CSV table of C-alpha atoms in Angstrom, one decimal:
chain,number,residue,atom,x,y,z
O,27,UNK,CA,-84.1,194.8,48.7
O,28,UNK,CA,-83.8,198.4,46.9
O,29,UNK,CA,-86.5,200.9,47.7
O,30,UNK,CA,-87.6,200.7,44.1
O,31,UNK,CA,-88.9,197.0,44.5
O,32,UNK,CA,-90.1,197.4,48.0
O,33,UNK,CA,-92.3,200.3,46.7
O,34,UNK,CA,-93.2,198.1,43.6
O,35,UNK,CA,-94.2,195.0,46.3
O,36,UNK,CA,-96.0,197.5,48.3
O,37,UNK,CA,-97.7,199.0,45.7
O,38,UNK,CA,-96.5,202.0,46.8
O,39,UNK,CA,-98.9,202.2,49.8
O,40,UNK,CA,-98.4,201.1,53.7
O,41,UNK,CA,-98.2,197.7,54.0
O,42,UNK,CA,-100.4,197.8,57.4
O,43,UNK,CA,-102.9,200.3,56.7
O,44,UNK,CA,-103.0,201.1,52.5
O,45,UNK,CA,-101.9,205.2,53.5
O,46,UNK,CA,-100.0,206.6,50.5
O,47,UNK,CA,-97.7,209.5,52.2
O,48,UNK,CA,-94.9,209.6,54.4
O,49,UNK,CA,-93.8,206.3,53.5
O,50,UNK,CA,-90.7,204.7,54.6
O,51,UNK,CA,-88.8,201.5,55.0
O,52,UNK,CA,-88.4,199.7,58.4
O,53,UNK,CA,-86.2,197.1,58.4
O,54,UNK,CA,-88.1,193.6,60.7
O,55,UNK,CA,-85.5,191.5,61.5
O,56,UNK,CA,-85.0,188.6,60.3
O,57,UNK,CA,-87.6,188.6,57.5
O,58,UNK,CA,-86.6,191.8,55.9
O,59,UNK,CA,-88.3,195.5,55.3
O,60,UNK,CA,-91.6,196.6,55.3
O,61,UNK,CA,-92.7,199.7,53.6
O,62,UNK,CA,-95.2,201.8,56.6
O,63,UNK,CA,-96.4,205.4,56.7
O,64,UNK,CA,-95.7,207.5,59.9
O,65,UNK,CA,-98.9,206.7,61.8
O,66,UNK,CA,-97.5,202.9,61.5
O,67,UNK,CA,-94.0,203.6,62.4
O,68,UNK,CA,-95.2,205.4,65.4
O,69,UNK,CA,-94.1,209.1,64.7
O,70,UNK,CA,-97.4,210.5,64.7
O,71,UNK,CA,-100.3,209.2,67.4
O,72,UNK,CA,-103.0,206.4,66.1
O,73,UNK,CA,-106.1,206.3,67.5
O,74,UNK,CA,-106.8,202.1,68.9
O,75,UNK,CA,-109.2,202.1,65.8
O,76,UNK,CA,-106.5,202.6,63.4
O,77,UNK,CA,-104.8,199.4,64.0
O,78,UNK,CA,-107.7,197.8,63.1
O,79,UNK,CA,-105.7,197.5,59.9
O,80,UNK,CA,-103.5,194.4,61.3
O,81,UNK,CA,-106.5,192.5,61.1
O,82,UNK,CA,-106.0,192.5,57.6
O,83,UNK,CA,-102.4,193.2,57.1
O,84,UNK,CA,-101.8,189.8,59.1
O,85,UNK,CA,-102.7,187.9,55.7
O,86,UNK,CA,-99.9,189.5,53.6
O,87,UNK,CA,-98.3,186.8,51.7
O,88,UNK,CA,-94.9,188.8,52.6
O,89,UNK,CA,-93.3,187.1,55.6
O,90,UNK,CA,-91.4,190.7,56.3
O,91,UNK,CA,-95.3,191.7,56.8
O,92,UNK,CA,-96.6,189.1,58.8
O,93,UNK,CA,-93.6,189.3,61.4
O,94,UNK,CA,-94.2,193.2,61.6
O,95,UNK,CA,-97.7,192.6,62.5
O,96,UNK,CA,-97.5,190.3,64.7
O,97,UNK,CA,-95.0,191.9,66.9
O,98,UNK,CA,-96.9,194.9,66.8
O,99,UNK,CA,-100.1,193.4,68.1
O,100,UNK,CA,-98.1,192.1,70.7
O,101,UNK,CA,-97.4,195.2,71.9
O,102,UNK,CA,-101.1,196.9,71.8
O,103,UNK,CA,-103.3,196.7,75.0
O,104,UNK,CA,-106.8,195.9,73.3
O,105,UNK,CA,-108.8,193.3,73.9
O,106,UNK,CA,-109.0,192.5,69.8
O,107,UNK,CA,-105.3,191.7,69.3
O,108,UNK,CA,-104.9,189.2,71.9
């Protein structure tokens, strides 16, 4: 997928929390790229509160999407994303 129609399918916004700068692709095995900000690729600090946004990422229609949030809520220690 070009970075042109990722952007388009993203709407030009994270695809986890809706942020509109520092956006880049991350590739999720096998399913493909997801387009995330920095706070959602993990190069700046997120508070627990900001992943909140999983709970509603986790109904993309984009498979890329789904697999990306469900790996990542594997990976948090709160109580909420078990």
């Amino acid at each position: 997928m070009s970075d042109t129609d990722l952007m388009t399918r993203a709407g030009a916004s994270c695809e986890f929390c809706g942020a509109g700068q520092g956006l880049a692709a991350v590739d999720v095995p096998p399913a493909g790229p997801v387009l995330l900000c920095d706070i959602c690729r993990g190069e700046e600090d997120a508070t627990a509160g900001h992943w909140r946004c999983l709970e509603g990422a986790a109904w993309s229609e984009v498979p890329a999407v789904q697999l990306a949030v469900w790996r990542k809520l594997g990976g948090l220690d709160e109580a909420w994303a078990a």
